[in-house]
PDB file of C-alpha atoms in Angstrom:
ATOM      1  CA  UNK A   1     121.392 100.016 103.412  1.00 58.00           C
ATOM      2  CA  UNK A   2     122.389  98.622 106.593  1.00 61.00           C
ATOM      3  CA  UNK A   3     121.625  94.226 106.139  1.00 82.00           C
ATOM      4  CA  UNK A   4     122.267  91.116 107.508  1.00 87.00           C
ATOM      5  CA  UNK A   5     122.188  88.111 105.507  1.00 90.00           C
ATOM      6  CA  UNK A   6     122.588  84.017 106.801  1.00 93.00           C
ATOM      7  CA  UNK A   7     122.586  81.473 104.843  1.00 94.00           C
ATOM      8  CA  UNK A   8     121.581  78.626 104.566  1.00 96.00           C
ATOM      9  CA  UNK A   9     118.249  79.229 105.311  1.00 94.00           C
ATOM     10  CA  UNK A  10     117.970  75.830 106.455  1.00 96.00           C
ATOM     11  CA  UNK A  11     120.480  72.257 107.142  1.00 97.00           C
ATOM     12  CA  UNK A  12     119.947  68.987 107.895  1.00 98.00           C
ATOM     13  CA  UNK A  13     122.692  67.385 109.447  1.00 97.00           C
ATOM     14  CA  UNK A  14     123.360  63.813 111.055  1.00 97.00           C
ATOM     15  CA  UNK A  15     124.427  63.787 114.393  1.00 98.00           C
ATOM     16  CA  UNK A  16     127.865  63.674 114.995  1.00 97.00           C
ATOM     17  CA  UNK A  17     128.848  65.496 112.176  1.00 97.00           C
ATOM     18  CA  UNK A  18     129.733  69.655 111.715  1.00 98.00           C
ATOM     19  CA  UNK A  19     128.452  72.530 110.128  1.00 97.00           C
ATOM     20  CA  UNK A  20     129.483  75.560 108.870  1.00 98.00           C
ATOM     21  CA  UNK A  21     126.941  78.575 109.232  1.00 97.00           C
ATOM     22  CA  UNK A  22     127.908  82.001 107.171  1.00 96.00           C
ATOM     23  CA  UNK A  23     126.480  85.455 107.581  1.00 94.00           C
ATOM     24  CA  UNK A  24     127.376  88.611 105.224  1.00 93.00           C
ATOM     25  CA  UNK A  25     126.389  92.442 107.056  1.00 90.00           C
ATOM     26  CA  UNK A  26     126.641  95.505 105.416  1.00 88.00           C
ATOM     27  CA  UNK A  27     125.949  97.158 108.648  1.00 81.00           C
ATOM     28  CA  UNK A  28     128.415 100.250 109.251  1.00 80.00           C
ATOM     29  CA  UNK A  29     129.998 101.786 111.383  1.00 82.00           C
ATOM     30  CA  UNK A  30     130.620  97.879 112.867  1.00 82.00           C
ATOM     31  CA  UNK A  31     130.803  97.688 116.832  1.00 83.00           C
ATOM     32  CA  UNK A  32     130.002  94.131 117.326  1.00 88.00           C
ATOM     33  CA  UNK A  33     128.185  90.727 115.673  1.00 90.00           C
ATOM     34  CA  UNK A  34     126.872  87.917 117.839  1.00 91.00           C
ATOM     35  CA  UNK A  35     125.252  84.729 117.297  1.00 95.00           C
ATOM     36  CA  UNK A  36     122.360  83.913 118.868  1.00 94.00           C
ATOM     37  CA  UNK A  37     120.901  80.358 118.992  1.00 96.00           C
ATOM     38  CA  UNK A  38     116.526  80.583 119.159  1.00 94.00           C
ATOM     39  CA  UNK A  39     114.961  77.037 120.258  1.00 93.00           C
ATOM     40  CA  UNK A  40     111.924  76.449 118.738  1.00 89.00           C
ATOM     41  CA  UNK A  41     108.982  77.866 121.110  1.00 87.00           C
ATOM     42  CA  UNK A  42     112.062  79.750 123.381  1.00 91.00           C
ATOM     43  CA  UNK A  43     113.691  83.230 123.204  1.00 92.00           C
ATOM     44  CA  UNK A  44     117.414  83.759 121.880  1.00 93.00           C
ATOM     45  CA  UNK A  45     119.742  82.879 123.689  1.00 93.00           C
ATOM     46  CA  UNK A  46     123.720  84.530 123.020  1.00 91.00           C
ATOM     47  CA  UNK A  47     126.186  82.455 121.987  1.00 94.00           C
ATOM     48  CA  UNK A  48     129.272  84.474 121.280  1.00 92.00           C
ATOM     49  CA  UNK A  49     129.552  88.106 120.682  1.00 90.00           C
ATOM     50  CA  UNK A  50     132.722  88.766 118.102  1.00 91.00           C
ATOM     51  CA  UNK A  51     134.278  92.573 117.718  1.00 88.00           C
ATOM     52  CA  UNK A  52     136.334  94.191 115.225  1.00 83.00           C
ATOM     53  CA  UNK A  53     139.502  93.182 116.761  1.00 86.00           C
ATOM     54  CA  UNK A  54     138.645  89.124 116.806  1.00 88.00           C
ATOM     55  CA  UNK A  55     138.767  87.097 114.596  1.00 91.00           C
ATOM     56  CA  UNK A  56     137.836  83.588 116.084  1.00 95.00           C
ATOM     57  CA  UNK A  57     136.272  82.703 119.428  1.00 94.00           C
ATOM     58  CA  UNK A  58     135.280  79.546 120.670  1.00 94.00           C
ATOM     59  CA  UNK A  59     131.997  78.483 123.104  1.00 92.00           C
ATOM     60  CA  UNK A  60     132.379  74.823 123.786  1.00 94.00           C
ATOM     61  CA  UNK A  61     131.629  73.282 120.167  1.00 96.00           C
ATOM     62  CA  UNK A  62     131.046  76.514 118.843  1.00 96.00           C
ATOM     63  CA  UNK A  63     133.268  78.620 116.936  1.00 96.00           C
ATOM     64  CA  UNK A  64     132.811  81.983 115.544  1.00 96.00           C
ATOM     65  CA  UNK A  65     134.664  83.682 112.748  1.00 96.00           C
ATOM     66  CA  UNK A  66     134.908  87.263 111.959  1.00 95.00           C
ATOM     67  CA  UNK A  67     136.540  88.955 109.276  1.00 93.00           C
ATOM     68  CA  UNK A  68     135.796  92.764 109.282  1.00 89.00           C
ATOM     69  CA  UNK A  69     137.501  92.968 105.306  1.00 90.00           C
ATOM     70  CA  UNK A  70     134.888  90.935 104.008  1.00 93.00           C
ATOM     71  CA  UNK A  71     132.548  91.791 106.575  1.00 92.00           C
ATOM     72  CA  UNK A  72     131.440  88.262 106.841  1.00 94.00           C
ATOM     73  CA  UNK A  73     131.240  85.694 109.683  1.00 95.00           C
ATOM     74  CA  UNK A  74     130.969  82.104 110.408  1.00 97.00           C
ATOM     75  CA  UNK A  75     129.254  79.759 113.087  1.00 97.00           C
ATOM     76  CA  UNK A  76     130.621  76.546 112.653  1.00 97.00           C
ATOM     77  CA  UNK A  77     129.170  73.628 115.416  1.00 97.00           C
ATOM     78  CA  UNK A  78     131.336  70.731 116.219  1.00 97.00           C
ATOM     79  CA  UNK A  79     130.237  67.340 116.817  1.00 97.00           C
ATOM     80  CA  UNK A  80     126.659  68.083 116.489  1.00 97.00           C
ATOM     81  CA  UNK A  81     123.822  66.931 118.925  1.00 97.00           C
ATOM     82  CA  UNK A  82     120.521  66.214 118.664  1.00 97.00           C
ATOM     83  CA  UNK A  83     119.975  69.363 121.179  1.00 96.00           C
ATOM     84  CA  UNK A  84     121.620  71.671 118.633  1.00 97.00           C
ATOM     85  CA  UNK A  85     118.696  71.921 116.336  1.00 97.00           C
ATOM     86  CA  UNK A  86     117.476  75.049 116.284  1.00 96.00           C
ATOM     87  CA  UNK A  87     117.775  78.849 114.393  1.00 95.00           C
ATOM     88  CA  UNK A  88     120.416  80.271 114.492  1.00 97.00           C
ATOM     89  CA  UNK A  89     120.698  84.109 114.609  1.00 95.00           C
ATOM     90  CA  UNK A  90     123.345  86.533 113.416  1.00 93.00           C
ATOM     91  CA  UNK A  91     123.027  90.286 114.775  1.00 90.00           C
ATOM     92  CA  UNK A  92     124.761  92.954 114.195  1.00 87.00           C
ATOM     93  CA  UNK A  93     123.211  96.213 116.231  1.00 81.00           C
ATOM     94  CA  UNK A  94     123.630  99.749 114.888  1.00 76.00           C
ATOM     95  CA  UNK A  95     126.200 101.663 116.982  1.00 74.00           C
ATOM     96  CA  UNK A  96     123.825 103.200 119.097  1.00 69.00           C
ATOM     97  CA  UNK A  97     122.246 100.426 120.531  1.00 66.00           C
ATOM     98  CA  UNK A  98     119.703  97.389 119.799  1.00 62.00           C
ATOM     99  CA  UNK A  99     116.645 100.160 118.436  1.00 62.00           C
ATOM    100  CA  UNK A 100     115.897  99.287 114.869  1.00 60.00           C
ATOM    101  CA  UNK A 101     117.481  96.110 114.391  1.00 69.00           C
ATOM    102  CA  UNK A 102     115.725  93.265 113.217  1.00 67.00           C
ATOM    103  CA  UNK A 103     116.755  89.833 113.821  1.00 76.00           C
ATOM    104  CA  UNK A 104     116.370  87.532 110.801  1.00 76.00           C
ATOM    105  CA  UNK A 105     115.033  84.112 110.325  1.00 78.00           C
ATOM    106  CA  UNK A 106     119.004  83.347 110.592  1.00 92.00           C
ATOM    107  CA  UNK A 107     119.277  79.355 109.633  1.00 96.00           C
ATOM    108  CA  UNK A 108     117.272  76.587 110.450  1.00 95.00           C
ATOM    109  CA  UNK A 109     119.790  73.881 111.891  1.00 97.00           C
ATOM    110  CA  UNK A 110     118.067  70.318 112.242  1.00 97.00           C
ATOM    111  CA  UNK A 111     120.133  67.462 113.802  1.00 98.00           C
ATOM    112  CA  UNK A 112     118.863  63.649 113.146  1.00 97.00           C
ATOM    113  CA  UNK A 113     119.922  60.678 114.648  1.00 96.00           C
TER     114      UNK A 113
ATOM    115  CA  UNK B   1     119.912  85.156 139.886  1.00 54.00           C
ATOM    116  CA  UNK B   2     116.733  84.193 138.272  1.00 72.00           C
ATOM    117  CA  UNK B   3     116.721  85.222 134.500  1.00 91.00           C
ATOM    118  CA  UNK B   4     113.967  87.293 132.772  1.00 96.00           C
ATOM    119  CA  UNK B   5     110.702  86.407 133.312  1.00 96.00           C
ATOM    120  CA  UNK B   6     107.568  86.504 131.160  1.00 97.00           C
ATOM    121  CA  UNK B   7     104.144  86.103 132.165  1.00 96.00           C
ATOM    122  CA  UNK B   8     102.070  84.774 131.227  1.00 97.00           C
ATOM    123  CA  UNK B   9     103.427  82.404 129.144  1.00 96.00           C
ATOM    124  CA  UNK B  10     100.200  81.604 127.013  1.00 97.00           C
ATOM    125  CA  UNK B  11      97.450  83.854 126.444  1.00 98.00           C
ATOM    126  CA  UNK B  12      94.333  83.616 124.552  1.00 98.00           C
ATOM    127  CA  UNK B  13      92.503  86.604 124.113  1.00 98.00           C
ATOM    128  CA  UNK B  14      88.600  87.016 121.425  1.00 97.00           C
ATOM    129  CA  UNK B  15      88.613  90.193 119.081  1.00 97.00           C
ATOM    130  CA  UNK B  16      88.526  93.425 121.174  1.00 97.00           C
ATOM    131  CA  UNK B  17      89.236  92.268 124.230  1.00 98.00           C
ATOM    132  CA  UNK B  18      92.550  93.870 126.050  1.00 98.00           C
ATOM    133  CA  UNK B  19      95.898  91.970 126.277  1.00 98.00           C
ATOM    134  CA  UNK B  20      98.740  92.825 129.173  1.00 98.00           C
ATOM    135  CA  UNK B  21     101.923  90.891 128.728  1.00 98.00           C
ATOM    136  CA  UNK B  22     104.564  90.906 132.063  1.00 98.00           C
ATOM    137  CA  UNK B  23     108.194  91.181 132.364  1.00 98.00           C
ATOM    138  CA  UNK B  24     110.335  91.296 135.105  1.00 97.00           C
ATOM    139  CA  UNK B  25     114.032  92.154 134.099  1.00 96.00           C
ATOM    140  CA  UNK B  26     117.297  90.003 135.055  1.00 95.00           C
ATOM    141  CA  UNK B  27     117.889  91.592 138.722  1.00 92.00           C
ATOM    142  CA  UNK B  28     120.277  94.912 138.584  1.00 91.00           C
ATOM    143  CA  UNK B  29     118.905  95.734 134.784  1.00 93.00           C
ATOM    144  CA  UNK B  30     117.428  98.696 133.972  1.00 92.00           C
ATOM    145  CA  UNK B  31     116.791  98.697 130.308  1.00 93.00           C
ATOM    146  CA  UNK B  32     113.903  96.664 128.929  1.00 95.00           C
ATOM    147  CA  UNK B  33     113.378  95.836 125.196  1.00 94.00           C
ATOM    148  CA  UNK B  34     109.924  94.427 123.768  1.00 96.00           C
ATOM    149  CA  UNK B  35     110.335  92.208 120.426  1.00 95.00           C
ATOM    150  CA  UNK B  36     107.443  90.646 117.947  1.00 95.00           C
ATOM    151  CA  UNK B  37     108.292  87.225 116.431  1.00 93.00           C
ATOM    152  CA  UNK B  38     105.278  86.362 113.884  1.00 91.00           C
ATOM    153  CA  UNK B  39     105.457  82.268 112.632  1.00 85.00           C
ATOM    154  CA  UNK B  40     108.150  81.814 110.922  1.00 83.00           C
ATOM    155  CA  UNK B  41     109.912  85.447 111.042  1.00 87.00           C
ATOM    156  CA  UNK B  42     112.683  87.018 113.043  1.00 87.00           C
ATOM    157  CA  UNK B  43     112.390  89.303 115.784  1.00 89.00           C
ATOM    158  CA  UNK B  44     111.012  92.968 115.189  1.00 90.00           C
ATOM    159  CA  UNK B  45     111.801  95.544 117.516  1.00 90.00           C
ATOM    160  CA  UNK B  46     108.792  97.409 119.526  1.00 94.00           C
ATOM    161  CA  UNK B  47     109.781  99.530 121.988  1.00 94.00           C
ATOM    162  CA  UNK B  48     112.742 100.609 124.505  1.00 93.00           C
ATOM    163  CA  UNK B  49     112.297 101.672 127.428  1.00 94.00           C
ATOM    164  CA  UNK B  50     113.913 102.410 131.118  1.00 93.00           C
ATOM    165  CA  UNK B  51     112.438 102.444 134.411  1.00 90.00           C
ATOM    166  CA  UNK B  52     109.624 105.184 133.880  1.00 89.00           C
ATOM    167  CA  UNK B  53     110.597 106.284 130.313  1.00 94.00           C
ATOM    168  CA  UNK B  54     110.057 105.288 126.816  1.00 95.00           C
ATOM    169  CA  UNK B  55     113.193 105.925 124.736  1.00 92.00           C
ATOM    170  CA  UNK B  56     112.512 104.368 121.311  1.00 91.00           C
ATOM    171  CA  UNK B  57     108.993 103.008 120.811  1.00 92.00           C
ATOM    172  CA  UNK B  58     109.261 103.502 116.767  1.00 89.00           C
ATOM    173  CA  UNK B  59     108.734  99.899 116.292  1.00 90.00           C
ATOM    174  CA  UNK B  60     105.446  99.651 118.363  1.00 94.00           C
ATOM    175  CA  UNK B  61     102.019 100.464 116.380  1.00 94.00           C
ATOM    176  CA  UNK B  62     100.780 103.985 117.186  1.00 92.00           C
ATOM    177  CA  UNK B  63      97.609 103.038 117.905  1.00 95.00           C
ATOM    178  CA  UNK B  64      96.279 100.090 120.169  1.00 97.00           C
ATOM    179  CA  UNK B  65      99.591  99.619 121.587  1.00 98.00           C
ATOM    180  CA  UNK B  66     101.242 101.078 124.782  1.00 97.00           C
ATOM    181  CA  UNK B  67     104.293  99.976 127.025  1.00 97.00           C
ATOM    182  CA  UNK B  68     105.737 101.147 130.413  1.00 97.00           C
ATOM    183  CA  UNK B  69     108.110 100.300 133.180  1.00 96.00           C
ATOM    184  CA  UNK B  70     107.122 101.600 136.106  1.00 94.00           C
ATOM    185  CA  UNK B  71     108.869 102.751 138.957  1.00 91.00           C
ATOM    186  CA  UNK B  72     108.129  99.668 140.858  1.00 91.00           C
ATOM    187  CA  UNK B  73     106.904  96.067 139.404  1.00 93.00           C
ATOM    188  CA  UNK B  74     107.602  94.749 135.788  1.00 96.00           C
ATOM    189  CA  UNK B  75     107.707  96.366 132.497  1.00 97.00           C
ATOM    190  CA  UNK B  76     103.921  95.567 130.948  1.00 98.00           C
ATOM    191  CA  UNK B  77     102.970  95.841 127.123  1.00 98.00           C
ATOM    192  CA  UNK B  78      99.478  96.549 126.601  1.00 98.00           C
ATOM    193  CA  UNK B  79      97.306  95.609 123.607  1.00 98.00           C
ATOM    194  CA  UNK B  80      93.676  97.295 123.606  1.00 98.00           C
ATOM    195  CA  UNK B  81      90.992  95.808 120.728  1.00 98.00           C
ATOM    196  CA  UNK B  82      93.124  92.913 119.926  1.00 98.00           C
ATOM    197  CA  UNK B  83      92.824  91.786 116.357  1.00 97.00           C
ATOM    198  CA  UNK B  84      93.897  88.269 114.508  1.00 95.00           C
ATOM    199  CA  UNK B  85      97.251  89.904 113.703  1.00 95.00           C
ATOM    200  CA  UNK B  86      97.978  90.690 117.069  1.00 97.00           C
ATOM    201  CA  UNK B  87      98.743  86.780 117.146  1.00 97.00           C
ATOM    202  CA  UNK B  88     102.478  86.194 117.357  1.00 97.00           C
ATOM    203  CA  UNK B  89     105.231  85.718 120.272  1.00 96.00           C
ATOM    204  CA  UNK B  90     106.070  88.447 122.320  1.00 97.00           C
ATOM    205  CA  UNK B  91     109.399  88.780 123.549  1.00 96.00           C
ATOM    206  CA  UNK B  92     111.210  90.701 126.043  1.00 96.00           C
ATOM    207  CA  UNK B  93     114.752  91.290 126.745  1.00 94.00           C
ATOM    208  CA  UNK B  94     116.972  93.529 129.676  1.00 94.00           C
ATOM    209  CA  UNK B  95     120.206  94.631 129.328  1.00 92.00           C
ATOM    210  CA  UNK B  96     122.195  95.975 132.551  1.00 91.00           C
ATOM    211  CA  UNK B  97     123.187  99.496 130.350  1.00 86.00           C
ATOM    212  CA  UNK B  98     122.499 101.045 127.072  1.00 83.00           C
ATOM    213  CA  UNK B  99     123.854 100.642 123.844  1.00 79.00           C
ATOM    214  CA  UNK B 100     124.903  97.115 121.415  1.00 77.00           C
ATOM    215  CA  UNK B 101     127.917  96.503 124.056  1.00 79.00           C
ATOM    216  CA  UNK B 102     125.621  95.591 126.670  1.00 84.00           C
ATOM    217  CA  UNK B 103     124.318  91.656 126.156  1.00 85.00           C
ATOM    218  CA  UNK B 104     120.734  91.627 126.068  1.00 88.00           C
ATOM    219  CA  UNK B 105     119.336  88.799 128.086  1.00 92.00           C
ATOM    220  CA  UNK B 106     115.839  87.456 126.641  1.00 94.00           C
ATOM    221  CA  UNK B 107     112.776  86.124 128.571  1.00 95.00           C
ATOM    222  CA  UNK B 108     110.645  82.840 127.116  1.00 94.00           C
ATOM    223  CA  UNK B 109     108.364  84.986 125.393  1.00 96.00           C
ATOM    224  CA  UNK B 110     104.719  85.318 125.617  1.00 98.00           C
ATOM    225  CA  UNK B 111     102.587  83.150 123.239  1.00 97.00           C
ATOM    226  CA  UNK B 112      99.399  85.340 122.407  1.00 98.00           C
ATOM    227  CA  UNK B 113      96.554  83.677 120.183  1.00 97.00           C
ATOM    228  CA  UNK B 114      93.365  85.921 119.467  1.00 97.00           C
ATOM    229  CA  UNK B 115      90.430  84.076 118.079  1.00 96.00           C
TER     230      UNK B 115
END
């Protein structure tokens, strides 16, 4: 069965500091995983889109692991602002396109002064 | 280039009464996906379509529930007899081609409360 699973479900972090996010697929055959970050009250919004062939890319204080053995991948947020709380979403789309997929709770991220 | 738009933002709608949620795709797209968030859930895929056909609509309810994307004018999702469960977020994204390649670009979503 084709999953996605995040965890934590939730974090509270002080600001300033970083965080490590982790999601585990199953999904196969693998084309491409992507992070999405959902403000609360907003629609997702991409933050890096990782395939087989990467294994790290970076988006400003975001970095995104992938390893495609292990078929797990990591979010981690640098220096973390109070504007960085928020879910955050890992997707990994059937090849084929987006039909069918289902975009998880992903991990509640809350930054406090 | 404006992003996706989604109107109207907030809509409150009594039992049985008829909701039509608005989206105008990212300029140049042609593919238009509709997504239900309830509270505290992710997204759930509804329907897929491109201008004048439904592709995929296996995630939309059979009954009640209709999409299209016209020719001209914005992709509208249409919810006859609305019911308490209808409540949730409606979101819709565009994407400039098919298939998970393609980076879907998502609108603010469409808040709809029935009472």
């Amino acid at each position: 069965k084709n999953q996605v699973e995040q965890s934590p479900q939730s974090l509270i972090i002080l600001e300033g500091k970083n965080c490590t996010l982790q999601c585990n697929y199953t999904v196969s055959p693998f084309s491409n995983l992507r992070w999405y970050k959902q403000d609360t009250g907003r629609g997702p919004v991409s933050l890096t889109i990782m395939t087989f062939s990467e294994n790290t890319k970076s988006n400003g204080r975001y970095t995104a692991t992938l390893d495609a053995d292990t078929k797990q991948s990591s979010l981690h947020i640098t220096a973390s602002q109070l504007s960085d709380s928020a879910s955050y979403i890992c997707v990994v789309p059937r090849v084929g396109g987006y039909q069918k997929v289902t975009f998880g709770t992903g991990t509640k991220l809350q930054v406090i002064p | 280039n404006a992003g996706v738009m989604q109107n109207p933002r907030h809509l409150v709608r009594r039992r049985g009464q008829e909701a039509r949620l608005r989206c105008s795709p990212m300029k140049g797209h042609s593919h238009v996906y509709w997504y239900r968030q309830l509270p505290e859930e992710g997204l759930k895929f509804m329907v897929y379509l491109q201008k004048e056909n439904i592709i995929d609509e296996s995630g939309m309810p059979k009954e009640r529930f209709s999409a299209e994307f016209p020719k001209e004018g914005p992709s509208i999702l249409r919810i006859q007899q609305v019911v308490r469960g209808d409540s949730a977020a409606y979101f819709c994204a565009s994407s400039e081609g098919q298939g998970e390649n393609y980076e879907q670009y998502f609108g603010p979503g469409t808040r709809l409360t029935v009472t």
